Tab-separated table of C-alpha atoms and ligand atoms in Angstrom:
chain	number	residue	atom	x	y	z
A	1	UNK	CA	156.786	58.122	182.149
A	2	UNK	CA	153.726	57.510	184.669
A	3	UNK	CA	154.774	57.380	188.369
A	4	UNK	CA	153.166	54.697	190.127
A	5	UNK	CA	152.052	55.197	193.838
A	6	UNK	CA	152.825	51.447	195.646
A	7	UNK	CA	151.558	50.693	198.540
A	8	UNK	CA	152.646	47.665	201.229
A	9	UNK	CA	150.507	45.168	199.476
A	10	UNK	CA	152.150	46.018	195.611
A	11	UNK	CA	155.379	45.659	197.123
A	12	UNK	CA	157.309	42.507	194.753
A	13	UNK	CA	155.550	44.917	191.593
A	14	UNK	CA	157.872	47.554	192.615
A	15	UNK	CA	160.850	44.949	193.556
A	16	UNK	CA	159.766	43.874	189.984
A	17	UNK	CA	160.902	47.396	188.671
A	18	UNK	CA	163.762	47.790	190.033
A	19	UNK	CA	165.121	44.456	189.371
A	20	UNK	CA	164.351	45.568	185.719
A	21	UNK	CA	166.530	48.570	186.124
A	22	UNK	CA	163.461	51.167	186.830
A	23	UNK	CA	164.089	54.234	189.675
A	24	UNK	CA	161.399	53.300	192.654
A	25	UNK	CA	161.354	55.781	195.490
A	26	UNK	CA	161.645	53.703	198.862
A	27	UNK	CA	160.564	54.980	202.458
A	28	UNK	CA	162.984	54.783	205.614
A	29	UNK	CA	162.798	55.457	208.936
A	30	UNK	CA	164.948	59.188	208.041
A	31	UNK	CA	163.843	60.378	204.321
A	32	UNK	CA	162.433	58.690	201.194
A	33	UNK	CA	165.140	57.332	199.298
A	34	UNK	CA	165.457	56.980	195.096
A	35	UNK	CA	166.560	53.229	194.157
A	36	UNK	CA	168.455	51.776	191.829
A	37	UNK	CA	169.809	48.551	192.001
A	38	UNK	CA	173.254	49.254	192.793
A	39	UNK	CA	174.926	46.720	190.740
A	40	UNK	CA	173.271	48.206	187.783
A	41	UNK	CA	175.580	51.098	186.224
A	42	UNK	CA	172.697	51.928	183.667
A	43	UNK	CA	169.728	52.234	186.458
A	44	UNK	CA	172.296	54.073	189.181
A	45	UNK	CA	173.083	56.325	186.167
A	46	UNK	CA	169.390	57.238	185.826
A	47	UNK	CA	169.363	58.626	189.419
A	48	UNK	CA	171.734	60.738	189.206
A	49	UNK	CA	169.742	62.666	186.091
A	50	UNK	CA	166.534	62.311	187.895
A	51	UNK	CA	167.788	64.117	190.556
A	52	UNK	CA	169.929	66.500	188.550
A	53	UNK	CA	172.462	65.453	190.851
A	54	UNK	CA	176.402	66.293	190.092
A	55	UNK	CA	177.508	62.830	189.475
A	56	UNK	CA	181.096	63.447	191.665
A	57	UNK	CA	179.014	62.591	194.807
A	58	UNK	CA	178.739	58.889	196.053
A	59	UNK	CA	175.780	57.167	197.162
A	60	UNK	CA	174.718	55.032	200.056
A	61	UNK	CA	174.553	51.775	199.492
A	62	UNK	CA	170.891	50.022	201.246
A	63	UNK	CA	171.278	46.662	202.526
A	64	UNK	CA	169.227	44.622	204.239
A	65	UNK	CA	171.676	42.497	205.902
A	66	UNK	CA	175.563	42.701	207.394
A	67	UNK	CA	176.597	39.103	204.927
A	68	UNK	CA	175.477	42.208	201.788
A	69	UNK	CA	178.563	44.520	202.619
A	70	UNK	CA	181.149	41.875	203.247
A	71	UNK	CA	180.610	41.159	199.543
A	72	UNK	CA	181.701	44.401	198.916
A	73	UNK	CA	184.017	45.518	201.468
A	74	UNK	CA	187.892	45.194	202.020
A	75	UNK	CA	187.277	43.755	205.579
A	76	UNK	CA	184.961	44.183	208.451
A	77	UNK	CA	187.505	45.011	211.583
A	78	UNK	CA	185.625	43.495	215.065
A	79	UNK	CA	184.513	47.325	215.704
A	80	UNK	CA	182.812	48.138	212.515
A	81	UNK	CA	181.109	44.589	213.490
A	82	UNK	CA	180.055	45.597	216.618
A	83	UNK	CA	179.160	48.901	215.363
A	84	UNK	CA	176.615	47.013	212.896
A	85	UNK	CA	174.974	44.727	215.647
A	86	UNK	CA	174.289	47.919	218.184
A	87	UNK	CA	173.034	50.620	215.820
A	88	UNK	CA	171.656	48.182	212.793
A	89	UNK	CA	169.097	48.606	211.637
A	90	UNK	CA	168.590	52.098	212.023
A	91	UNK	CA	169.628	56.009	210.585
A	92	UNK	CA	173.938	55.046	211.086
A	93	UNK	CA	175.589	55.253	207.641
A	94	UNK	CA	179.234	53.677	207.674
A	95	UNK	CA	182.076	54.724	205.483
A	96	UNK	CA	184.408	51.495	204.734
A	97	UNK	CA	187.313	50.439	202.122
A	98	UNK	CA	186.007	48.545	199.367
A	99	UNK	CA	187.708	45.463	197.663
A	100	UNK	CA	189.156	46.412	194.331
A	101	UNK	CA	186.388	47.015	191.529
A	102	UNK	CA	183.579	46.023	194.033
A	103	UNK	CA	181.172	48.716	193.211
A	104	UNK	CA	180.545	50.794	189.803
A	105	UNK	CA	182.413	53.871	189.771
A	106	UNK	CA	178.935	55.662	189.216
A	107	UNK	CA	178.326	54.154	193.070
A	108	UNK	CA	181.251	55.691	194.457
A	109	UNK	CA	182.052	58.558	192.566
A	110	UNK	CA	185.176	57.220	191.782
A	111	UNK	CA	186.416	56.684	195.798
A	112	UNK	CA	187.943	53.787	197.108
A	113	UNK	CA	185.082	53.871	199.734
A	114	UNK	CA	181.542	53.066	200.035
A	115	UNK	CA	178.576	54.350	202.001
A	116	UNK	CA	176.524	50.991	203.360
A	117	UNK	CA	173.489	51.679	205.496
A	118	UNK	CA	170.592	49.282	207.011
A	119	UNK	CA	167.481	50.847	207.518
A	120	UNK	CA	165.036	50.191	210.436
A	121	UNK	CA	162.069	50.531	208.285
A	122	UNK	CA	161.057	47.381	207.530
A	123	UNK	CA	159.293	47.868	204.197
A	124	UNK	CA	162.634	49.164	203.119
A	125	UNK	CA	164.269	46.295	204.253
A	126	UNK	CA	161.167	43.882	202.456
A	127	UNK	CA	161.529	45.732	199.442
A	128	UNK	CA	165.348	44.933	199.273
A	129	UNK	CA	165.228	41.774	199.899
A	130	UNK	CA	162.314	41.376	197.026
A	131	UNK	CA	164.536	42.717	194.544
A	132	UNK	CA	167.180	40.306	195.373
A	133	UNK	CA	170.012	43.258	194.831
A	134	UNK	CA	171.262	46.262	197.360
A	135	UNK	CA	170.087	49.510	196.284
A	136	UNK	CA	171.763	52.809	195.661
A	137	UNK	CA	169.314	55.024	197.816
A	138	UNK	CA	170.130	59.186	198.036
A	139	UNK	CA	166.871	61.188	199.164
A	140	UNK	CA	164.819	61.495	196.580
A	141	UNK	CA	164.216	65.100	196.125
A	142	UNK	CA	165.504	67.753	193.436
A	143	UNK	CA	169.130	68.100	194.255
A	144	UNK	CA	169.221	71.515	196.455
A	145	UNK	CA	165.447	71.144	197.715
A	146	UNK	CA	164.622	69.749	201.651
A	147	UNK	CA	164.813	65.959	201.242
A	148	UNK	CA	161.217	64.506	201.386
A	149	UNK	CA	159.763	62.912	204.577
A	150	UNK	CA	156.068	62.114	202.548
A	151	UNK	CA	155.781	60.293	199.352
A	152	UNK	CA	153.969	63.207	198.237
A	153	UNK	CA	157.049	65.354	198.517
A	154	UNK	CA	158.849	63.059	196.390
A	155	UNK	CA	155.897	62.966	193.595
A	156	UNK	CA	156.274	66.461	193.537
A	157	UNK	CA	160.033	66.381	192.658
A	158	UNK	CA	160.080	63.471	190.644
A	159	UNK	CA	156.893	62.653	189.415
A	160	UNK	CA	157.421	61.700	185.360
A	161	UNK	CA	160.860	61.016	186.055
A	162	UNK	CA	161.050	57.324	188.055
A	163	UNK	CA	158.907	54.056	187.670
A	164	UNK	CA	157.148	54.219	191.053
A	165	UNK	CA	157.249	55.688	194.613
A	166	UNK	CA	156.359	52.700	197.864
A	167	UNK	CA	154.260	54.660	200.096
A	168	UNK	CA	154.442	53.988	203.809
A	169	UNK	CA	152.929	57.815	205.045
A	170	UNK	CA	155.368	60.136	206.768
A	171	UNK	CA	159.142	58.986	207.671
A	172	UNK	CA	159.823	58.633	211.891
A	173	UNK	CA	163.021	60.586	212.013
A	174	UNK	CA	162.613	63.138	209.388
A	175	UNK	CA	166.767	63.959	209.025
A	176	UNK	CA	169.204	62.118	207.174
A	177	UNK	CA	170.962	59.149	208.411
A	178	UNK	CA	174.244	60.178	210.435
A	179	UNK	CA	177.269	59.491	208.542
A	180	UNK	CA	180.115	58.049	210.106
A	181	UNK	CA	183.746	57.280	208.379
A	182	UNK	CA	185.546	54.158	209.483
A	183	UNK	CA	187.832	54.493	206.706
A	184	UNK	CA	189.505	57.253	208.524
A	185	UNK	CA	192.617	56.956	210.943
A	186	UNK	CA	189.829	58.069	213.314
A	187	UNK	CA	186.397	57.455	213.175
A	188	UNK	CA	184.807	60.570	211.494
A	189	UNK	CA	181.075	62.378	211.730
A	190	UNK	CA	180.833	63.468	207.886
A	191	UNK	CA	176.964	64.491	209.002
A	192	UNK	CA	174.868	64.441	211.870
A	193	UNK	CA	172.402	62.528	212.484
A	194	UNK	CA	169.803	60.410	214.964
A	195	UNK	CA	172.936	58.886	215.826
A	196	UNK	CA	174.807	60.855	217.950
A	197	UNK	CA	178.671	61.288	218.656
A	198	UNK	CA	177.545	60.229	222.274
A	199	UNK	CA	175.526	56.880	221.124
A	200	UNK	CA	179.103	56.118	219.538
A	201	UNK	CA	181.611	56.864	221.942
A	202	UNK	CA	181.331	54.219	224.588
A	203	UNK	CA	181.919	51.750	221.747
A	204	UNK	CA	184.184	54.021	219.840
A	205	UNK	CA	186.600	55.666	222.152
A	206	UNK	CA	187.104	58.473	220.199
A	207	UNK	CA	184.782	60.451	217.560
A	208	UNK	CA	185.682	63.276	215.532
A	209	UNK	CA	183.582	65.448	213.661
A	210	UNK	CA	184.000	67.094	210.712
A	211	UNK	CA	183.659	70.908	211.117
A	212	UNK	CA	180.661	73.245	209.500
A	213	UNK	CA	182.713	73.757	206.131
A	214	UNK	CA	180.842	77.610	205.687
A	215	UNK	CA	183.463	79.741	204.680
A	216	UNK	CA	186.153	77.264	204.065
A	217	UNK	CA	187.911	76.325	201.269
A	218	UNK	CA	189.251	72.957	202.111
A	219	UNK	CA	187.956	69.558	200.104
A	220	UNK	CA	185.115	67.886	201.944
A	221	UNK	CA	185.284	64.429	202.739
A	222	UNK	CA	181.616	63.937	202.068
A	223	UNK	CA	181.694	65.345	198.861
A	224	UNK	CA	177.538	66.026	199.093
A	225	UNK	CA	178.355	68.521	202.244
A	226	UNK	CA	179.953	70.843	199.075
A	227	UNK	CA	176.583	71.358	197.409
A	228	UNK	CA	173.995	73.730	198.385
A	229	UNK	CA	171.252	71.783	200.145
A	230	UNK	CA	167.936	72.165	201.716
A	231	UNK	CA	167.277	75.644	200.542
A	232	UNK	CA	163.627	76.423	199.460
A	233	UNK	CA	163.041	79.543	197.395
A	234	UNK	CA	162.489	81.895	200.378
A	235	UNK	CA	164.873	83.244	202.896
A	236	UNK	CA	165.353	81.407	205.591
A	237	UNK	CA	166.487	82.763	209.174
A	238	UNK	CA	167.070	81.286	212.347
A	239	UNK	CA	165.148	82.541	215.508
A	240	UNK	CA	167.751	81.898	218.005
A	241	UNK	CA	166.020	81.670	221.226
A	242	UNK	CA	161.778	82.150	223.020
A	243	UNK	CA	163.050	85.826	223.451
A	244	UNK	CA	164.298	86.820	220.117
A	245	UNK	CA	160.711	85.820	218.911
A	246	UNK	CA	159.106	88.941	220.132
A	247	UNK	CA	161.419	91.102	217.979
A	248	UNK	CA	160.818	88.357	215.517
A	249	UNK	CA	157.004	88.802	215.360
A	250	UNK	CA	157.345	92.650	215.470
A	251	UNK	CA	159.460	92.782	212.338
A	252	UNK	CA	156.757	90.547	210.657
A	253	UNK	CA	154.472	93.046	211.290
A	254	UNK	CA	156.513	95.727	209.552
A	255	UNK	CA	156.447	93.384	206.415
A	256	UNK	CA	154.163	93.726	203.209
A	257	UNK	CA	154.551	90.184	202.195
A	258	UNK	CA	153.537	87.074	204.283
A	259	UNK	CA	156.283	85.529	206.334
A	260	UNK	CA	156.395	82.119	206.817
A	261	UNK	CA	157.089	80.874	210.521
A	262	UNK	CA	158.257	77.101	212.140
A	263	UNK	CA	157.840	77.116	215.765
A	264	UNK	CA	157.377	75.505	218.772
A	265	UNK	CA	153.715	74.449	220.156
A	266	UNK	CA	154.813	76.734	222.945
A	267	UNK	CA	156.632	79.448	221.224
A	268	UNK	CA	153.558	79.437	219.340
A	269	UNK	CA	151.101	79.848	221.883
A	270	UNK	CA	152.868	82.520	224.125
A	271	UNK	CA	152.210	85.456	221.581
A	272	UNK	CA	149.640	86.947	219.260
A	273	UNK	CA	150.598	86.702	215.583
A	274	UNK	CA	150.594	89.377	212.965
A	275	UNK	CA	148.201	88.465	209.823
A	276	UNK	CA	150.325	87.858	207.691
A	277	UNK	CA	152.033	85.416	209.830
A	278	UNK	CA	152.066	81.875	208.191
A	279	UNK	CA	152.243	79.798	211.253
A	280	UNK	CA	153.312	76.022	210.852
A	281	UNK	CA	153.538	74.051	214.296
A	282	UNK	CA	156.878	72.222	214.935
A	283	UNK	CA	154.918	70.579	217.567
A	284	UNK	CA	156.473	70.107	220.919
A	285	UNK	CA	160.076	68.684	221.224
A	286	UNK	CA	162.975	68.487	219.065
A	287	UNK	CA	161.465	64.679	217.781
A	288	UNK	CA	158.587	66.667	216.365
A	289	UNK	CA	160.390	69.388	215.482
A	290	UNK	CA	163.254	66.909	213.087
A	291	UNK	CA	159.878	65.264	211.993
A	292	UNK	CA	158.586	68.346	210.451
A	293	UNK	CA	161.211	70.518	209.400
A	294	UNK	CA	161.772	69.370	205.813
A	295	UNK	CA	157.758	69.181	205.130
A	296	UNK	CA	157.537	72.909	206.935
A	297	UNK	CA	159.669	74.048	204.597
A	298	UNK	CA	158.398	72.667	201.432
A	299	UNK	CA	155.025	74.002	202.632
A	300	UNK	CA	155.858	77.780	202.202
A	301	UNK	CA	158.171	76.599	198.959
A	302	UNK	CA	154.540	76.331	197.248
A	303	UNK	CA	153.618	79.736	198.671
A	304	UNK	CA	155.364	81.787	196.295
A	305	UNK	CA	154.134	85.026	197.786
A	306	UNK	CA	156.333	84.232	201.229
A	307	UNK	CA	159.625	85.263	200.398
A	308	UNK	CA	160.586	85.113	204.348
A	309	UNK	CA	160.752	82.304	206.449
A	310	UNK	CA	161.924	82.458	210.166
A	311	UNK	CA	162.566	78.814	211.814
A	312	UNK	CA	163.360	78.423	215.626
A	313	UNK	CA	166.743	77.262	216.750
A	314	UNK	CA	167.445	73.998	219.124
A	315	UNK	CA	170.093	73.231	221.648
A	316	UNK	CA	172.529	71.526	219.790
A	317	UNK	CA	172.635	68.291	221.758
A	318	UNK	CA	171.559	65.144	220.658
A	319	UNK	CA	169.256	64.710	217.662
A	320	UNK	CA	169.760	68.950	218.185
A	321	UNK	CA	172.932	68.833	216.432
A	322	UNK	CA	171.736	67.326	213.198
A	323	UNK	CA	168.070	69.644	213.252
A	324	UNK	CA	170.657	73.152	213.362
A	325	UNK	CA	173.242	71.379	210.973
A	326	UNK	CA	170.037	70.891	208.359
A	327	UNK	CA	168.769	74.511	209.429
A	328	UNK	CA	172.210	75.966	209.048
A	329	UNK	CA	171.924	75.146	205.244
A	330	UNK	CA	168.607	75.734	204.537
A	331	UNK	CA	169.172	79.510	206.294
A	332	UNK	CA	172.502	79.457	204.908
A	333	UNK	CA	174.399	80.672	208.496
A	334	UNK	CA	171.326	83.526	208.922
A	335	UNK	CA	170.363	84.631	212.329
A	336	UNK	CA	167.525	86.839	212.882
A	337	UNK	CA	168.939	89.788	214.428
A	338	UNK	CA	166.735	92.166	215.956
A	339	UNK	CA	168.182	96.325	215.522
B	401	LIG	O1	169.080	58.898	205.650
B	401	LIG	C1	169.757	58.807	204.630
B	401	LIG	O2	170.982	58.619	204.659
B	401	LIG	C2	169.024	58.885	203.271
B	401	LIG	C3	168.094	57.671	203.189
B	401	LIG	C4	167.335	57.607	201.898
B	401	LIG	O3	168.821	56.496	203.402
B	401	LIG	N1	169.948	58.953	202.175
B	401	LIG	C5	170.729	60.058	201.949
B	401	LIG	O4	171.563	59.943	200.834
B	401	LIG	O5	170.685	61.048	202.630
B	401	LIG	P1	172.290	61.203	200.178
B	401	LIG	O6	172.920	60.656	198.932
B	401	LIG	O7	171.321	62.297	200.003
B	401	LIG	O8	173.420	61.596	201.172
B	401	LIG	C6	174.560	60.757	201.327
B	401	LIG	C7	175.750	61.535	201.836
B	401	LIG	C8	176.247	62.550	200.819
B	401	LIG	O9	176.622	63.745	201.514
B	401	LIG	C9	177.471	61.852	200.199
B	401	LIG	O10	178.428	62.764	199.707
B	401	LIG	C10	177.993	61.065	201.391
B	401	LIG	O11	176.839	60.625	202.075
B	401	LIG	N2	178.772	59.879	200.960
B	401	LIG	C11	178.342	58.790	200.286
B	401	LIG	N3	179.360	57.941	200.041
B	401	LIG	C12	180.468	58.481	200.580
B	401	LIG	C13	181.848	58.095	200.672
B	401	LIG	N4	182.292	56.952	200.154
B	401	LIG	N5	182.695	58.932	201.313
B	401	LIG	C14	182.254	60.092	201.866
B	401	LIG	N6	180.971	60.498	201.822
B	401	LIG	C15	180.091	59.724	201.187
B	402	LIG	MG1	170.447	64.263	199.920
């Protein structure tokens, strides 16, 4: 199968796909997305073999309205309302019962819950509206590899697999869409996101947040969080802090191969590199920084000479917690350590 590229202008021919059951990669404001029409069992089927994704874990559901999801779910309490006004559109995925038999079981990997989510970029939204149906939407990469924040990213995964990619260039956020569970007793983090545990408390009250499940043997609730994720072929470890990069660059030094390095403008600047230092710039805040850690990454993945890749840490506050939850994975738990 070709892949098609679509731009803005070809967007009803790619509506036009996936109302025929075609996979069309989609743009949002966090990743690039790979749609199905989600009332389609055959077409949502299709994604989860282009993805060679395990087919126990759910998808979100893309809408471009709130009138979409009470179609689908049980009931929409006043707070899962307001929730929806405040933070929609935008990167907040909610959790909520569903009526009996609303979605396929291929949608929900088998739960009793669905994932709905309203993206703020408006080609998304355009595009779902075109094809008339809500569309399944997980990021479209290889199951395992950094979820793709260019369209080329996703043509390099995919390409020969699905109908068409939209283009609209590089995504704003560059991490996945925080997911939150209002199907729970209490309203649940399942992953971090631009939407932060503090953007949700004043309307909340209370926020839990599902612990780091590294070392634990316990179910997940989101049953993605299970899988290996974000890892490119290299190692990946975290630099924790500015000082533990000048142990950092003196072990690169000791290195035969080239090491691959993400860090700050400013980290970047403050020392001289070793040769075989492959320096990508996170640019200058932790904005930049979510932007470009998924493309960083994929980068050295098509250097197969760096086996090594050192990333800088962030404070774990705001959009911080979902950059070092992401990192976390790809590193899986590594800290640099200098002897
Ligand atoms: O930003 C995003 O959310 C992107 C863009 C394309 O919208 N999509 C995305 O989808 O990241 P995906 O499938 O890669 O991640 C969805 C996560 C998975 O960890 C999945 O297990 C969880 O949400 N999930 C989906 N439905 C669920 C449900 N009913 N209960 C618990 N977790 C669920
Ligand atoms: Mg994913």
């Amino acid at each position: 199968m070709e892949t098609k590229i679509y731009t803005a202008q070809e967007l009803s021919a790619a509506a036009a796909q996936l109302r025929a059951g075609e996979l069309v990669a989609f743009p949002t404001e966090t990743v690039y997305g790979l749609g199905a029409d989600a009332t389609n069992t055959a077409a949502v089927k299709k994604v989860y073999q282009a993805k060679g994704r395990p087919s126990d874990n759910p998808l979100i559901v893309h809408v471009a309205d709130v009138e979409t999801v009470t179609q689908y779910a049980a009931t929409l309490t006043p707070t899962v309302k307001k929730l929806m006004d405040q933070f929609w559109p935008g990167p907040l995925t909610i959790i909520l019962k569903l009526k009996p038999q609303a979605l396929a079981e291929v949608v929900t990997g088998g739960l009793s819950t669905a994932a709905f989510r309203n993206p703020r970029q408006p080609l998304t939204n355009a595009l779902i509206k075109a094809a008339g149906v809500p569309l399944v939407g997980p990021s479209a990469n290889t199951s395992g590899k950094p979820s793709p924040t260019t369209a080329a990213h996703v043509y390099h995964d995919l390409h020969g697999k699905i109908a068409g990619i939209l283009d609209a260039g590089p995504t704003e956020v560059g991490v996945e869409s925080t997911v939150l569970d209002m199907s729970a007793k209490t309203p649940t983090i399942l992953r971090p996101g631009a939407v932060t545990r503090a953007d949700l408390l004043p309307l909340l009250g209370e926020v839990l947040e599902q612990q780091p499940l590294v070392g634990k043997t316990e179910i997940p609730k989101a049953p993605g969080m299970k899988y290996t994720h974000y890892s490119p072929a290299a190692a990946v470890q975290i630099v924790d802090d500015d000082q533990q990069w000048t142990p950092a660059t003196a072990w690169i030094a000791t290195q035969s191969d080239p090491v691959g390095v993400l860090a700050t403008e400013q980290q970047i600047n403050m020392r001289k590199w070793p040769k075989n230092a492959h320096v990508i710039s996170l640019g200058t805040d932790i904005n930049t920084a979510s932007q470009r850690l998924f493309a960083g990454l994929r980068q050295f993945d098509l250097q197969p000479e760096i086996k090594h890749i050192l990333v800088t840490a962030f404070p774990r506050t705001g959009l911080g917690d979902a950059y070092m939850n992401r990192l976390e994975k790809a590193a899986g738990q590594k800290h640099f350590i200098s002897l």
